[in-house]
Amino acid sequence: MRSEASVLHLDLDAFYAAVEQRDKPSLRGKPVIVGGLGPRGVVSTASYEARTFGVRSAMRMAEARARCPHAAYLYPRFHAYRISSRRVMAVLRALSPLVEPLSLDEAFVDLTASQHTDLSVKGVERIARDLKAEVTQVTGGLTGSVGAGTSKFMAKVASDLRKPDGLVVIEPGTERELLAPMSVTTIPGVGPATADRLRRVGVHTVGELDRLGEAEIVAAVGQAAGRSLAQLARAQDDRPVVAERETKSVSVEDTFDHDIADPTTLTLIVERIAARVAERLTGERLSGRTVTVKIRLFDFTTHTRSTTLPGPTDDGRVITRLAKRLLTEVDTSAGVRLLGVGVSGLADWVQGDLFEEAEDGEERTEEPAKEPVEQPVAAHHWYPGNDVVHDTYGRGWVWGAGLGRVTIRFETAETGPGPVRTLHAADPDLAPYSPLT
DNA sequence: TCTGGGGTCCTAGGACCC
DNA sequence: TCTGGGGTCCTAGGACCC
């Protein structure tokens, strides 16, 4: 446990809406609501003027329009938000190299890694005041709320305490007293489901949770959540501020204005979404092994289907083919409201990083290997119905794979479906064929 | 015209290996 | 014929966060 309030949390106020008001003076002082504008849109950010009408983040747009019909409704301009976000993060990194961004508008800063030595409450207040001024300056007038405390948890609680444009440093030693009357939902990781479970054992506040034993908490909410909850309820939080986090997955999803049941349309959409995922993977020099399709049906039930490749890929053709196959594994005949494609199990190496230094900013001429996994290959590396093979027989699809062998069914334009060949995984005949091509 | 999009982490069961 | 435990990987679903 830190003895000083050396963790700082910055939260930009109504960030998306504030950027819009900054860039369009006619919107200043007026309710502004940023989010999806379609029939199924939800609110991303409401300006403080809109919040007085009860409009909140994650609220359905239809409800927001009912509550505040005269607001300006805007589709998010992420490019603009990203520019301002980068400037703010740069300010934070100048303060301390240890900055952990949580999103475009939020970050933790570890002040023990900064050049400041006075981390008394007064000293941290001075740092925070200067920081707020600088943030406002580099963003052309945006404000942020800053909190500081002896842990991430307390810093975040602090920044929430006075919004907007707030500055709160929680004096070390006063944490439990401060937390005791607060709702358990103040604790990160406690959402509606966990709050409900705790309510059933008579716990509503952090203080009540604190008085419960760890064993009882674990019994109520499970192993991992229970242990961390028991700690956080006592204001014990040793989570470090982590500057670099590795991306674990990349996904794209789309909710349709109206449910779609037509299989051809769904296939087309899944192709388009898979291509966007592949684009982002290659753009970020990532590749992954597991492809997942997410299907939300008309009734909001959500299904995922996934498959794991023997080696990482960023090939749009491979991702698309697998996504299309996975889509067929779920009954979509009653209507689909959302389709998504994701790739996870990302390689911890960057594809082709041996080839490019790219100091000159030129296009790379050397394409990275699309298929890191080459032969020899085990039978289970072949994907029935997906892997295509060409040889003297013509074009063949892998028909079955497993138990050390691969069956391939060939067909030609003239003769149609032709012979079925069974090859052993170690068969040299299989070697020329690369799976997943 | 109920319920976004991008993520992270956890759980639980089954397969498989030693 | 019956019966181990531990570890890892994979899949599906769900909670949660901003």
Coordinates of C-alpha atoms (C1' of nucleotides) in Angstrom, one line a residue:
Chain A
M1 CA 0.0 0.0 0.0
R2 CA 1.3 3.4 -0.9
S3 CA 1.7 6.0 1.8
E4 CA 1.3 8.9 -0.6
A5 CA -1.5 9.8 -3.0
S6 CA 0.8 9.1 -5.9
V7 CA -1.7 7.6 -8.4
L8 CA -3.5 10.2 -10.5
H9 CA -6.6 9.6 -12.7
L10 CA -7.6 12.0 -15.4
D11 CA -11.1 11.9 -16.9
L12 CA -12.0 14.3 -19.6
D13 CA -15.4 15.8 -19.1
A14 CA -18.2 14.7 -21.6
F15 CA -15.3 14.3 -24.0
Y16 CA -17.0 13.6 -27.4
A17 CA -19.6 16.2 -26.8
A18 CA -17.0 18.7 -25.5
V19 CA -15.0 18.3 -28.7
E20 CA -18.1 19.0 -30.8
Q21 CA -18.9 22.1 -28.8
R22 CA -15.3 23.3 -29.1
D23 CA -15.3 22.8 -32.8
K24 CA -18.7 24.3 -33.4
P25 CA -19.3 27.4 -31.3
S26 CA -23.0 27.4 -32.0
L27 CA -23.3 24.3 -29.9
R28 CA -21.7 25.8 -26.8
G29 CA -24.1 26.0 -23.9
K30 CA -26.6 23.8 -25.6
P31 CA -27.4 20.1 -25.1
V32 CA -25.3 18.0 -27.4
I33 CA -25.7 14.2 -27.7
V34 CA -23.2 12.1 -29.5
G35 CA -23.9 8.5 -30.5
G36 CA -25.5 6.2 -33.0
L37 CA -28.2 7.9 -35.0
G38 CA -30.0 4.9 -36.5
P39 CA -33.1 3.3 -35.1
R40 CA -31.0 1.2 -32.7
G41 CA -28.5 3.8 -31.7
V42 CA -27.4 4.5 -28.2
V43 CA -25.9 7.5 -26.5
S44 CA -22.1 7.6 -26.3
T45 CA -21.7 10.9 -24.6
A46 CA -24.2 13.6 -23.5
S47 CA -23.0 17.1 -22.7
Y48 CA -23.7 18.4 -19.2
E49 CA -26.5 20.5 -20.7
A50 CA -28.1 17.3 -22.0
R51 CA -27.6 15.5 -18.7
T52 CA -29.9 18.0 -16.9
F53 CA -32.7 16.4 -19.0
G54 CA -31.7 13.0 -17.7
V55 CA -29.8 11.9 -20.8
R56 CA -27.0 9.4 -20.0
S57 CA -24.3 7.3 -21.7
A58 CA -25.6 4.0 -23.0
M59 CA -29.2 5.2 -23.1
R60 CA -31.2 4.3 -26.1
M61 CA -31.2 7.2 -28.6
A62 CA -35.0 7.0 -28.9
E63 CA -35.3 7.7 -25.2
A64 CA -32.8 10.5 -25.4
R65 CA -34.8 12.1 -28.2
A66 CA -37.9 11.8 -26.0
R67 CA -36.2 13.4 -23.1
C68 CA -34.4 16.1 -24.9
P69 CA -35.9 16.7 -28.4
H70 CA -34.2 20.0 -29.0
A71 CA -30.6 18.7 -28.5
A72 CA -28.1 18.5 -31.3
Y73 CA -27.7 14.9 -32.3
L74 CA -24.3 14.1 -33.7
Y75 CA -22.6 11.0 -35.1
P76 CA -19.1 10.5 -33.4
R77 CA -16.0 11.9 -35.2
F78 CA -13.4 9.6 -33.8
H79 CA -10.7 11.1 -35.8
A80 CA -11.1 14.5 -34.1
Y81 CA -11.4 12.8 -30.7
R82 CA -8.2 10.8 -31.3
I83 CA -6.2 14.0 -32.1
S84 CA -7.2 15.7 -28.8
S85 CA -6.7 12.5 -26.9
R86 CA -3.1 12.2 -28.2
R87 CA -2.3 15.7 -27.1
V88 CA -3.7 15.0 -23.6
M89 CA -1.8 11.7 -23.3
A90 CA 1.4 13.6 -24.4
V91 CA 0.9 16.0 -21.6
L92 CA 0.5 13.2 -19.1
R93 CA 3.6 11.4 -20.4
A94 CA 5.6 14.6 -20.0
L95 CA 4.5 14.6 -16.4
S96 CA 5.5 11.0 -15.8
P97 CA 6.6 8.2 -18.2
L98 CA 4.2 5.8 -16.4
V99 CA 0.9 6.5 -18.1
E100 CA -1.9 3.9 -18.6
P101 CA -4.6 5.1 -21.0
L102 CA -7.9 3.4 -20.4
S103 CA -9.7 4.9 -23.4
L104 CA -9.5 8.1 -25.4
D105 CA -10.6 10.2 -22.5
E106 CA -9.2 8.5 -19.4
A107 CA -5.8 7.6 -18.0
F108 CA -3.9 6.7 -14.9
V109 CA -0.5 8.3 -14.1
D110 CA 2.0 7.0 -11.6
L111 CA 3.6 10.0 -10.0
T112 CA 6.3 8.1 -8.3
A113 CA 7.9 7.8 -11.8
S114 CA 7.7 11.6 -12.3
Q115 CA 10.4 14.2 -11.5
H116 CA 8.2 15.6 -8.7
T117 CA 9.4 14.8 -5.3
D118 CA 6.8 16.5 -3.1
L119 CA 3.9 14.0 -3.2
S120 CA 2.2 15.4 -0.1
V121 CA -1.5 16.1 -0.5
K122 CA -0.6 19.8 -1.2
G123 CA 2.1 18.8 -3.6
V124 CA -0.1 16.5 -5.6
E125 CA -2.8 19.2 -5.6
R126 CA -0.3 21.6 -7.2
I127 CA 0.7 19.0 -9.8
A128 CA -3.0 18.3 -10.6
R129 CA -3.9 22.0 -10.9
D130 CA -1.0 22.6 -13.4
L131 CA -2.0 19.5 -15.3
K132 CA -5.6 20.6 -15.7
A133 CA -4.5 24.0 -17.0
E134 CA -2.2 22.3 -19.5
V135 CA -4.9 19.9 -20.7
T136 CA -7.2 22.8 -21.3
Q137 CA -4.5 24.7 -23.1
V138 CA -3.5 21.9 -25.5
T139 CA -7.0 20.9 -26.3
G140 CA -8.3 24.4 -27.0
G141 CA -10.5 24.6 -24.0
L142 CA -11.5 21.1 -22.9
T143 CA -11.7 20.4 -19.2
G144 CA -11.0 17.3 -17.2
S145 CA -11.6 16.0 -13.7
V146 CA -8.5 14.8 -11.8
G147 CA -8.4 12.5 -8.8
A148 CA -5.4 11.3 -6.9
G149 CA -5.1 8.7 -4.2
T150 CA -3.0 5.9 -2.8
S151 CA -4.2 3.4 -5.5
K152 CA -5.9 3.2 -8.9
F153 CA -9.1 2.5 -7.2
M154 CA -8.9 5.6 -4.9
A155 CA -7.7 7.8 -7.8
K156 CA -10.7 6.9 -9.8
V157 CA -13.1 7.4 -6.9
A158 CA -11.5 10.8 -6.4
S159 CA -11.9 11.9 -10.0
D160 CA -15.6 10.9 -9.8
L161 CA -16.2 12.8 -6.6
R162 CA -16.3 16.3 -8.3
K163 CA -17.3 16.5 -11.9
P164 CA -17.0 18.3 -14.2
D165 CA -13.7 20.2 -13.9
G166 CA -12.9 18.7 -10.5
L167 CA -9.8 18.2 -8.5
V168 CA -9.8 15.8 -5.5
V169 CA -6.8 14.3 -3.7
I170 CA -7.9 11.7 -1.2
E171 CA -5.8 12.0 2.0
P172 CA -3.9 8.8 2.7
G173 CA -5.4 7.0 5.6
T174 CA -9.0 8.2 5.1
E175 CA -9.9 5.7 2.4
R176 CA -12.1 3.2 4.3
E177 CA -14.0 5.9 6.0
L178 CA -14.7 7.6 2.7
L179 CA -15.7 4.4 0.9
A180 CA -17.9 2.9 3.7
P181 CA -21.2 4.7 2.8
M182 CA -20.7 4.3 -1.0
S183 CA -22.5 1.8 -3.1
V184 CA -20.8 -1.4 -3.9
T185 CA -21.1 -0.5 -7.6
T186 CA -18.4 2.1 -6.9
I187 CA -15.9 -0.8 -6.9
P188 CA -14.5 -1.5 -10.4
G189 CA -15.8 -4.9 -11.5
V190 CA -19.1 -4.6 -9.7
G191 CA -21.9 -4.3 -12.2
P192 CA -25.6 -5.0 -12.1
A193 CA -25.2 -8.8 -11.9
T194 CA -22.7 -8.7 -9.0
A195 CA -24.5 -6.0 -7.2
D196 CA -27.6 -8.1 -7.4
R197 CA -25.8 -11.1 -5.9
L198 CA -24.4 -9.0 -3.1
R199 CA -27.9 -7.4 -2.4
R200 CA -29.2 -10.9 -1.9
V201 CA -26.8 -11.4 1.0
G202 CA -27.7 -8.0 2.4
V203 CA -24.8 -6.0 1.1
H204 CA -25.4 -2.6 -0.4
T205 CA -22.5 -0.5 0.6
V206 CA -18.7 -0.9 0.6
G207 CA -18.8 -0.8 4.4
E208 CA -21.2 -3.7 4.6
L209 CA -19.0 -5.6 2.1
D210 CA -16.0 -4.8 4.3
R211 CA -17.6 -6.4 7.3
L212 CA -18.4 -9.6 5.3
G213 CA -15.6 -12.2 5.4
E214 CA -13.7 -13.0 2.3
A215 CA -15.1 -16.6 2.4
E216 CA -18.6 -15.3 2.3
I217 CA -17.8 -12.9 -0.5
V218 CA -16.3 -15.7 -2.5
A219 CA -19.3 -17.8 -1.9
A220 CA -21.5 -15.0 -3.2
V221 CA -19.7 -14.0 -6.3
G222 CA -17.0 -16.6 -7.1
Q223 CA -13.4 -17.1 -6.7
A224 CA -11.5 -14.5 -8.6
A225 CA -14.1 -11.7 -8.3
G226 CA -14.6 -12.5 -4.6
R227 CA -10.9 -12.2 -3.6
S228 CA -10.4 -8.9 -5.4
L229 CA -13.6 -7.6 -4.0
A230 CA -12.6 -8.4 -0.5
Q231 CA -9.4 -6.5 -1.0
L232 CA -10.9 -3.5 -2.7
A233 CA -13.6 -3.2 0.0
R234 CA -10.7 -2.6 2.5
A235 CA -9.2 -0.1 0.1
Q236 CA -6.4 -2.5 -0.6
D237 CA -5.4 -2.2 -4.2
D238 CA -1.9 -3.0 -5.4
R239 CA -2.6 -3.0 -9.1
P240 CA 0.3 -1.2 -10.8
V241 CA 0.0 1.5 -13.4
V242 CA 1.0 -0.3 -16.6
A243 CA 2.2 1.8 -19.5
E244 CA 2.2 -0.8 -22.4
R245 CA -0.6 -3.3 -22.8
E246 CA -0.6 -5.8 -25.5
T247 CA -3.6 -6.1 -27.8
K248 CA -5.3 -9.4 -27.2
S249 CA -8.0 -9.3 -29.9
V250 CA -9.3 -7.3 -32.8
S251 CA -12.9 -7.3 -33.8
V252 CA -15.5 -5.6 -35.9
E253 CA -19.3 -5.9 -35.4
D254 CA -22.3 -4.3 -36.8
T255 CA -25.9 -3.9 -35.6
F256 CA -28.4 -3.7 -38.4
D257 CA -31.2 -1.2 -38.5
H258 CA -33.6 -4.1 -39.1
D259 CA -33.2 -7.8 -38.5
I260 CA -31.8 -9.8 -41.4
A261 CA -32.7 -13.4 -42.1
D262 CA -31.7 -13.8 -45.7
P263 CA -28.7 -16.1 -45.7
T264 CA -27.1 -14.6 -48.8
T265 CA -27.2 -11.1 -47.3
L266 CA -25.8 -12.4 -44.1
T267 CA -23.0 -14.2 -45.9
L268 CA -22.2 -11.0 -47.8
I269 CA -22.1 -9.0 -44.6
V270 CA -19.9 -11.5 -42.8
E271 CA -17.5 -11.3 -45.8
R272 CA -17.4 -7.5 -45.5
I273 CA -16.8 -7.5 -41.8
A274 CA -14.1 -10.2 -42.0
A275 CA -12.3 -8.1 -44.6
R276 CA -12.4 -5.1 -42.2
V277 CA -10.9 -7.2 -39.4
A278 CA -8.1 -8.4 -41.7
E279 CA -7.5 -4.8 -42.8
R280 CA -7.1 -3.7 -39.2
L281 CA -4.9 -6.7 -38.4
T282 CA -2.5 -5.9 -41.3
G283 CA -2.6 -2.2 -40.5
E284 CA -1.5 -2.9 -36.9
R285 CA 0.9 -5.6 -38.0
L286 CA -0.9 -8.2 -36.0
S287 CA -2.0 -11.8 -36.8
G288 CA -4.0 -14.3 -34.8
R289 CA -5.0 -17.9 -34.5
T290 CA -8.5 -17.9 -33.4
V291 CA -11.4 -16.6 -35.5
T292 CA -14.7 -15.9 -33.8
V293 CA -18.1 -15.1 -35.2
K294 CA -20.6 -13.3 -33.0
I295 CA -24.2 -13.6 -33.8
R296 CA -26.9 -11.7 -32.0
L297 CA -30.4 -12.9 -32.9
F298 CA -33.6 -11.0 -33.1
D299 CA -34.4 -11.7 -29.5
F300 CA -30.9 -10.5 -28.3
T301 CA -29.7 -13.9 -27.5
T302 CA -26.0 -14.0 -28.4
H303 CA -24.0 -16.8 -29.8
T304 CA -20.3 -17.1 -30.6
R305 CA -18.6 -19.8 -32.7
S306 CA -14.9 -20.0 -32.9
T307 CA -12.1 -22.0 -34.5
T308 CA -8.4 -22.0 -34.0
L309 CA -5.8 -22.3 -36.7
P310 CA -2.5 -24.1 -36.3
G311 CA -0.7 -20.8 -36.8
P312 CA -1.5 -17.1 -36.9
T313 CA -2.9 -15.4 -39.9
D314 CA -3.9 -11.9 -41.1
D315 CA -5.1 -13.2 -44.4
G316 CA -8.5 -11.8 -45.3
R317 CA -9.3 -14.8 -47.4
V318 CA -8.7 -17.2 -44.6
I319 CA -10.5 -15.2 -42.0
T320 CA -13.5 -14.7 -44.4
R321 CA -13.7 -18.4 -45.3
L322 CA -13.6 -19.5 -41.6
A323 CA -16.1 -16.8 -40.6
K324 CA -18.5 -17.9 -43.3
R325 CA -18.3 -21.5 -42.1
L326 CA -18.8 -20.5 -38.5
L327 CA -21.9 -18.5 -39.5
T328 CA -23.5 -21.6 -40.9
E329 CA -23.2 -23.3 -37.5
V330 CA -25.9 -21.1 -36.0
D331 CA -29.6 -21.1 -36.9
T332 CA -30.2 -17.5 -38.2
S333 CA -33.5 -18.2 -39.9
A334 CA -35.5 -16.2 -37.4
G335 CA -33.5 -13.0 -37.9
V336 CA -30.2 -11.6 -36.9
R337 CA -29.6 -8.1 -35.4
L338 CA -25.9 -8.1 -35.1
L339 CA -23.0 -9.8 -36.8
G340 CA -19.4 -9.6 -35.6
V341 CA -16.0 -11.1 -36.5
G342 CA -13.0 -11.2 -34.2
V343 CA -9.5 -12.5 -34.2
S344 CA -7.8 -13.4 -31.0
G345 CA -4.8 -15.5 -29.9
L346 CA -2.7 -12.7 -31.4
A347 CA 0.9 -13.5 -32.1
D348 CA 3.4 -11.9 -29.8
W349 CA 5.6 -11.2 -32.7
V350 CA 5.0 -8.7 -35.4
Q351 CA 4.7 -10.2 -38.8
G352 CA 7.6 -9.4 -41.1
D353 CA 9.4 -7.3 -38.5
L354 CA 12.7 -8.8 -39.8
F355 CA 12.1 -7.1 -43.1
E356 CA 11.2 -3.6 -42.3
E357 CA 12.9 -0.8 -40.4
A358 CA 10.9 1.7 -42.5
E359 CA 12.6 4.8 -41.1
D360 CA 12.0 6.4 -44.5
G361 CA 8.2 5.9 -44.2
E362 CA 8.1 4.2 -47.5
E363 CA 5.7 1.4 -48.4
R364 CA 7.3 -1.9 -47.5
T365 CA 8.1 -3.9 -50.6
E366 CA 8.6 -7.2 -48.8
E367 CA 5.4 -8.8 -48.0
P368 CA 5.4 -10.7 -44.7
A369 CA 4.7 -14.4 -44.8
K370 CA 0.9 -14.8 -44.8
E371 CA 1.1 -18.4 -43.6
P372 CA 3.8 -18.9 -41.0
V373 CA 2.8 -22.5 -40.7
E374 CA 4.3 -24.5 -43.6
Q375 CA 4.5 -28.2 -44.1
P376 CA 5.0 -30.7 -42.8
V377 CA 1.6 -30.5 -41.2
A378 CA -0.4 -32.8 -39.0
A379 CA -3.8 -34.0 -40.2
H380 CA -5.7 -31.9 -37.7
H381 CA -4.2 -28.8 -39.3
W382 CA -6.5 -29.3 -42.3
Y383 CA -10.0 -27.9 -42.3
P384 CA -12.8 -30.0 -43.8
G385 CA -14.8 -27.9 -46.3
N386 CA -12.3 -25.1 -46.2
D387 CA -8.9 -26.1 -47.3
V388 CA -8.6 -26.2 -51.1
V389 CA -6.0 -28.3 -52.9
H390 CA -4.9 -28.3 -56.5
D391 CA -3.1 -31.1 -58.2
T392 CA -3.3 -33.2 -61.3
Y393 CA -6.8 -34.4 -60.3
G394 CA -8.0 -30.8 -60.5
R395 CA -9.4 -28.8 -57.6
G396 CA -10.1 -30.6 -54.4
W397 CA -11.7 -29.8 -51.1
V398 CA -10.5 -31.4 -47.9
W399 CA -13.4 -33.7 -47.1
G400 CA -12.3 -35.0 -43.7
A401 CA -9.2 -34.7 -41.5
G402 CA -8.2 -36.5 -38.4
L403 CA -6.6 -39.7 -37.0
G404 CA -3.5 -38.9 -38.9
R405 CA -5.0 -38.7 -42.4
V406 CA -6.7 -36.3 -44.7
T407 CA -9.3 -37.1 -47.2
I408 CA -9.6 -34.9 -50.2
R409 CA -12.4 -34.9 -52.7
F410 CA -11.5 -33.7 -56.1
E411 CA -13.7 -32.3 -58.9
T412 CA -13.0 -30.9 -62.3
A413 CA -15.1 -28.6 -64.4
E414 CA -15.8 -31.4 -66.9
T415 CA -16.4 -34.4 -64.7
G416 CA -17.8 -32.7 -61.6
P417 CA -17.1 -34.4 -58.3
G418 CA -14.3 -36.9 -58.8
P419 CA -12.2 -39.3 -56.8
V420 CA -11.7 -39.1 -53.1
R421 CA -8.1 -39.5 -52.1
T422 CA -7.0 -40.4 -48.6
L423 CA -3.5 -39.2 -47.6
H424 CA -1.7 -39.8 -44.4
A425 CA -0.5 -36.7 -42.6
A426 CA 3.1 -37.7 -43.2
D427 CA 2.5 -38.6 -46.8
P428 CA 4.9 -36.7 -49.0
D429 CA 2.1 -36.2 -51.5
L430 CA 0.6 -33.8 -48.9
A431 CA 3.7 -31.8 -48.5
P432 CA 3.3 -29.6 -51.6
Y433 CA -0.1 -28.5 -50.4
S434 CA -0.2 -25.8 -47.9
P435 CA -3.4 -25.8 -45.9
L436 CA -5.5 -22.7 -45.7
T437 CA -4.8 -21.4 -49.1
Chain B
dT1 C1' -38.6 2.3 -31.9
dC2 C1' -36.1 -1.7 -26.1
dT3 C1' -30.8 -2.7 -25.4
dG4 C1' -23.7 0.3 -29.7
dG5 C1' -18.9 -1.0 -30.5
dG6 C1' -14.5 -2.0 -28.9
dG7 C1' -12.3 -4.4 -25.7
dT8 C1' -10.7 -7.5 -21.1
dC9 C1' -11.3 -11.1 -17.9
dC10 C1' -13.5 -15.2 -15.7
dT11 C1' -15.9 -19.7 -15.6
dA12 C1' -16.9 -24.3 -16.8
dG13 C1' -16.6 -28.4 -19.4
dG14 C1' -14.2 -31.5 -22.5
dA15 C1' -10.1 -33.2 -24.9
dC16 C1' -5.7 -34.7 -24.4
dC17 C1' -1.2 -35.7 -22.3
dC18 C1' 1.8 -37.3 -18.7
Chain C
dT1 C1' -12.0 -54.0 -15.4
dC2 C1' -11.6 -49.9 -13.0
dT3 C1' -9.9 -45.6 -11.8
dG4 C1' -6.0 -41.2 -10.3
dG5 C1' -4.8 -36.1 -10.6
dG6 C1' -2.6 -32.1 -12.7
dG7 C1' -1.8 -29.1 -16.5
dT8 C1' -2.8 -27.1 -20.9
dC9 C1' -5.6 -25.9 -24.7
dC10 C1' -9.9 -25.0 -26.8
dT11 C1' -14.8 -23.5 -27.0
dA12 C1' -19.1 -21.0 -25.4
dG13 C1' -21.1 -17.9 -22.6
dG14 C1' -21.3 -14.0 -19.6
dA15 C1' -20.0 -9.9 -16.7
dC16 C1' -17.9 -5.7 -17.0
dC17 C1' -15.7 -1.3 -18.6
dC18 C1' -15.5 3.1 -21.3

